[in-house]
Coordinates of N, CA, C and O in Angstrom, one line a residue:
M1 N -7.2 23.5 -7.4 CA -8.4 22.6 -6.3 C -8.8 21.5 -7.2 O -9.4 21.9 -8.2
A2 N -8.6 20.3 -6.7 CA -9.2 19.2 -7.2 C -10.7 19.3 -7.2 O -11.4 19.7 -6.1
E3 N -11.5 19.0 -8.2 CA -13.0 18.7 -8.1 C -13.5 17.5 -8.7 O -12.9 17.3 -9.8
L4 N -14.4 16.9 -8.1 CA -15.1 15.7 -8.8 C -15.9 16.0 -10.0 O -17.1 16.8 -9.4
S5 N -15.8 15.6 -11.2 CA -16.7 16.2 -12.3 C -17.7 14.9 -12.4 O -17.4 13.6 -11.9
L6 N -18.7 15.2 -13.0 CA -19.7 14.3 -13.3 C -19.2 13.2 -14.2 O -19.5 11.9 -14.0
A7 N -18.2 13.4 -15.1 CA -17.4 12.4 -16.1 C -16.8 11.5 -15.2 O -16.6 10.2 -15.3
E8 N -15.9 12.1 -14.2 CA -15.1 11.3 -13.4 C -16.0 10.5 -12.6 O -15.6 9.2 -12.1
L9 N -17.2 11.0 -11.9 CA -18.0 10.1 -11.0 C -18.5 9.1 -11.9 O -18.5 7.8 -11.3
R10 N -19.0 9.2 -13.0 CA -19.4 8.2 -14.0 C -18.5 7.0 -14.2 O -18.7 5.9 -14.0
E11 N -16.9 7.3 -14.4 CA -16.2 6.4 -14.5 C -15.8 5.7 -13.3 O -15.6 4.4 -13.2
I12 N -15.6 6.4 -12.1 CA -15.6 5.5 -10.9 C -16.8 4.8 -10.7 O -16.5 3.5 -10.3
M13 N -18.1 5.2 -10.8 CA -18.9 4.2 -10.7 C -19.0 3.0 -11.6 O -19.4 1.8 -11.2
R14 N -18.6 3.2 -12.8 CA -18.4 2.1 -13.7 C -17.4 0.9 -13.2 O -17.7 0.0 -13.3
Q15 N -16.3 1.7 -12.8 CA -15.2 0.7 -12.3 C -15.8 0.1 -11.0 O -15.4 -1.2 -10.8
S16 N -16.5 0.5 -10.1 CA -16.8 0.1 -8.9 C -18.1 -1.2 -9.1 O -18.0 -2.0 -8.3
M17 N -18.7 -1.1 -10.2 CA -19.5 -2.0 -10.5 C -19.0 -3.0 -11.3 O -19.6 -4.1 -11.7
G18 N -17.8 -2.8 -12.1 CA -17.2 -3.7 -12.8 C -17.9 -4.0 -14.3 O -18.0 -4.8 -14.8
E19 N -18.5 -2.8 -14.7 CA -19.3 -2.6 -15.9 C -18.4 -2.3 -17.0 O -17.7 -1.5 -16.9
D20 N -19.0 -2.7 -18.3 CA -18.2 -2.2 -19.4 C -18.7 -0.7 -19.8 O -17.9 0.2 -20.3
E21 N -19.9 -0.3 -19.4 CA -20.4 0.9 -19.7 C -20.6 1.8 -18.4 O -21.1 1.4 -17.6
A22 N -20.5 3.1 -18.4 CA -20.8 3.8 -17.4 C -22.1 4.1 -17.3 O -22.8 4.0 -18.2
P23 N -22.7 4.3 -16.0 CA -24.2 4.5 -15.9 C -24.5 5.8 -16.5 O -23.9 6.8 -16.6
D24 N -26.0 5.7 -16.8 CA -26.6 6.8 -17.3 C -27.0 7.9 -16.5 O -27.9 7.4 -15.6
L25 N -26.4 8.9 -16.3 CA -26.8 10.0 -15.3 C -27.2 11.1 -15.9 O -27.0 12.4 -15.5
A26 N -27.9 10.9 -17.1 CA -28.6 12.2 -17.8 C -29.5 13.0 -17.0 O -29.4 14.2 -17.0
D27 N -30.4 12.3 -16.1 CA -31.2 13.1 -15.0 C -30.3 13.0 -13.7 O -31.0 12.4 -12.9
V28 N -29.1 13.5 -13.8 CA -28.3 13.5 -12.4 C -28.9 13.8 -11.2 O -28.6 13.5 -10.1
D29 N -29.8 14.9 -11.2 CA -30.5 15.3 -10.1 C -31.6 14.5 -9.5 O -31.7 14.6 -8.2
A30 N -32.1 13.6 -10.3 CA -33.1 12.8 -9.8 C -32.8 11.2 -9.7 O -33.4 10.6 -9.0
V31 N -31.9 10.8 -10.4 CA -31.7 9.3 -10.6 C -31.1 9.0 -9.1 O -30.0 9.6 -8.6
T32 N -31.3 7.7 -8.6 CA -30.9 7.5 -7.3 C -29.9 6.3 -7.5 O -29.7 5.6 -8.5
F33 N -29.2 6.0 -6.5 CA -28.3 4.6 -6.6 C -29.2 3.4 -6.8 O -28.8 2.8 -7.6
E34 N -30.2 3.4 -6.2 CA -31.1 2.3 -6.2 C -31.7 2.1 -7.6 O -31.6 1.0 -8.3
D35 N -32.1 3.3 -8.3 CA -32.5 3.4 -9.6 C -31.6 2.7 -10.6 O -31.9 2.1 -11.7
L36 N -30.3 2.9 -10.4 CA -29.2 2.2 -11.1 C -28.7 1.0 -10.8 O -27.7 0.5 -11.4
G37 N -29.4 0.4 -9.9 CA -29.0 -0.9 -9.4 C -27.9 -1.0 -8.5 O -27.4 -2.3 -8.4
Y38 N -27.3 0.2 -7.9 CA -26.3 0.2 -7.0 C -26.7 -0.4 -5.5 O -27.5 0.5 -5.0
D39 N -26.3 -1.4 -5.0 CA -26.6 -1.8 -3.9 C -25.5 -1.0 -2.8 O -24.6 -0.3 -3.3
S40 N -25.7 -1.1 -1.5 CA -24.6 -0.5 -0.5 C -23.3 -0.9 -0.7 O -22.4 0.1 -0.6
L41 N -23.0 -2.1 -1.2 CA -21.6 -2.5 -1.4 C -20.9 -1.9 -2.6 O -19.8 -1.3 -2.7
A42 N -21.9 -1.5 -3.6 CA -21.4 -0.9 -5.0 C -21.1 0.6 -4.4 O -20.0 1.2 -5.0
V43 N -22.0 1.3 -3.6 CA -21.9 2.6 -3.2 C -20.6 2.6 -2.2 O -20.0 3.7 -2.5
L44 N -20.5 1.8 -1.5 CA -19.1 1.7 -0.6 C -17.9 1.7 -1.5 O -16.9 2.4 -1.2
E45 N -17.8 0.8 -2.3 CA -16.6 0.7 -3.3 C -16.5 2.1 -4.2 O -15.3 2.5 -4.4
T46 N -17.8 2.6 -4.5 CA -17.5 4.0 -5.2 C -16.9 5.1 -4.3 O -15.9 5.7 -4.5
V47 N -17.4 5.1 -2.7 CA -16.8 6.0 -2.0 C -15.4 5.8 -1.8 O -14.5 6.6 -1.7
N48 N -14.9 4.6 -1.6 CA -13.7 4.0 -1.2 C -12.8 4.5 -2.4 O -11.6 5.0 -2.2
R49 N -13.3 4.4 -3.5 CA -12.4 4.9 -4.8 C -12.2 6.4 -5.0 O -11.1 6.8 -5.3
I50 N -13.3 7.1 -4.7 CA -13.2 8.5 -4.6 C -12.3 8.9 -3.4 O -11.4 9.6 -3.6
E51 N -12.3 8.4 -2.3 CA -11.3 8.7 -1.1 C -9.8 8.4 -1.6 O -9.0 9.4 -1.3
R52 N -9.4 7.2 -2.3 CA -8.4 7.0 -2.7 C -7.9 7.9 -3.9 O -6.5 8.4 -3.7
T53 N -8.6 8.2 -4.8 CA -8.2 9.1 -5.8 C -8.1 10.3 -5.4 O -7.1 11.2 -5.9
Y54 N -8.9 10.9 -4.4 CA -9.0 12.5 -4.2 C -8.2 12.7 -3.0 O -8.0 13.9 -2.6
G55 N -7.7 11.8 -2.3 CA -7.2 12.0 -0.9 C -7.9 12.7 0.1 O -7.7 13.4 0.9
V56 N -9.3 12.4 0.2 CA -10.3 12.9 0.9 C -10.9 11.9 1.7 O -11.3 10.8 1.4
K57 N -11.1 12.3 3.1 CA -12.2 11.4 4.0 C -13.6 11.7 3.8 O -13.8 12.9 4.2
L58 N -14.3 10.8 3.5 CA -15.8 10.9 3.5 C -16.6 10.2 4.8 O -16.7 9.0 4.7
P59 N -16.9 10.9 5.6 CA -17.5 10.1 7.0 C -18.8 9.4 6.6 O -19.7 10.0 6.0
E60 N -18.8 8.3 7.1 CA -19.7 7.3 6.8 C -21.2 7.8 7.5 O -22.2 7.7 6.7
E61 N -21.1 8.5 8.4 CA -22.3 8.8 9.1 C -23.0 10.0 8.1 O -24.1 10.2 8.1
E62 N -22.2 10.6 7.4 CA -22.8 11.8 6.8 C -23.1 11.2 5.4 O -24.1 11.7 4.8
L63 N -22.3 10.1 4.9 CA -22.8 9.5 3.6 C -24.3 8.9 3.7 O -24.9 8.6 2.7
A64 N -24.5 8.4 4.8 CA -25.6 7.8 4.9 C -27.0 8.3 4.5 O -27.9 7.6 4.1
E65 N -27.2 9.4 4.4 CA -28.3 10.2 4.0 C -28.1 10.5 2.5 O -29.1 10.9 1.8
I66 N -27.0 10.3 1.7 CA -26.9 10.5 0.2 C -27.5 9.5 -0.6 O -27.1 8.1 -0.3
R67 N -28.5 9.6 -1.3 CA -29.0 8.7 -2.2 C -28.9 8.7 -3.6 O -29.2 7.8 -4.5
T68 N -28.4 9.8 -3.9 CA -28.2 10.1 -5.6 C -26.7 10.4 -6.0 O -25.7 10.8 -5.1
P69 N -26.1 9.9 -7.1 CA -24.8 10.2 -7.5 C -24.8 11.8 -7.5 O -23.6 12.2 -7.2
H70 N -25.9 12.6 -7.7 CA -25.6 14.1 -7.8 C -25.4 14.5 -6.4 O -24.4 15.4 -6.0
G71 N -26.0 14.2 -5.4 CA -25.6 14.2 -4.0 C -24.2 13.8 -3.5 O -23.7 14.6 -2.8
L72 N -23.8 12.9 -4.0 CA -22.5 12.3 -3.8 C -21.5 13.4 -4.2 O -20.5 13.7 -3.6
M73 N -21.6 13.6 -5.5 CA -20.9 14.8 -6.2 C -20.7 16.0 -5.4 O -19.6 16.6 -5.1
V74 N -21.8 16.5 -4.9 CA -21.9 17.8 -4.3 C -21.1 17.5 -2.9 O -20.3 18.5 -2.6
F75 N -21.5 16.5 -2.4 CA -20.9 16.2 -0.9 C -19.2 16.2 -1.1 O -18.5 16.8 -0.3
V76 N -18.8 15.4 -2.0 CA -17.3 15.1 -2.2 C -16.8 16.7 -2.6 O -15.7 16.8 -2.0
N77 N -17.4 17.4 -3.5 CA -16.7 18.7 -3.8 C -16.9 19.5 -2.6 O -15.9 20.5 -2.5
E78 N -17.9 19.7 -1.6 CA -17.8 20.2 -0.5 C -16.5 19.9 0.4 O -16.0 20.9 1.0
R79 N -16.3 18.6 0.3 CA -15.2 18.3 1.3 C -13.9 18.6 0.6 O -13.1 18.9 1.5
L80 N -13.9 18.7 -0.7 CA -12.5 18.9 -1.2 C -12.3 20.2 -1.0 O -11.3 20.7 -0.8
R81 N -13.3 21.2 -1.1 CA -13.1 22.6 -0.9 C -12.9 22.8 0.5 O -11.8 23.8 0.9
A82 N -13.4 22.3 1.6 CA -13.0 22.5 2.8 C -11.6 21.9 3.3 O -11.1 22.6 4.1
A83 N -11.2 21.1 2.5 CA -9.7 20.6 2.9 C -8.7 21.4 2.2 O -7.5 21.3 2.4
A84 N -9.2 22.4 1.0 CA -8.2 23.0 0.3 C -7.6 24.2 1.2 O -8.2 24.8 2.2

């Protein structure tokens, strides 16, 4: 079963922002997308990349409540487990 790791999420987020370096997620439980300078478009691009990479559909209405990379990683992994 595939699972989204923190390292993979960091890389996807880096690609989504077009940055040379991945974001610092050292305090992954507390840092928000806003803290990292990610606007809604960057978060949407991150979600789209995850959907394409992992072949999972992430409903927008459920994603609207997610404010942190950690929350996104947990949500994605729950969806991946449910689909397995």
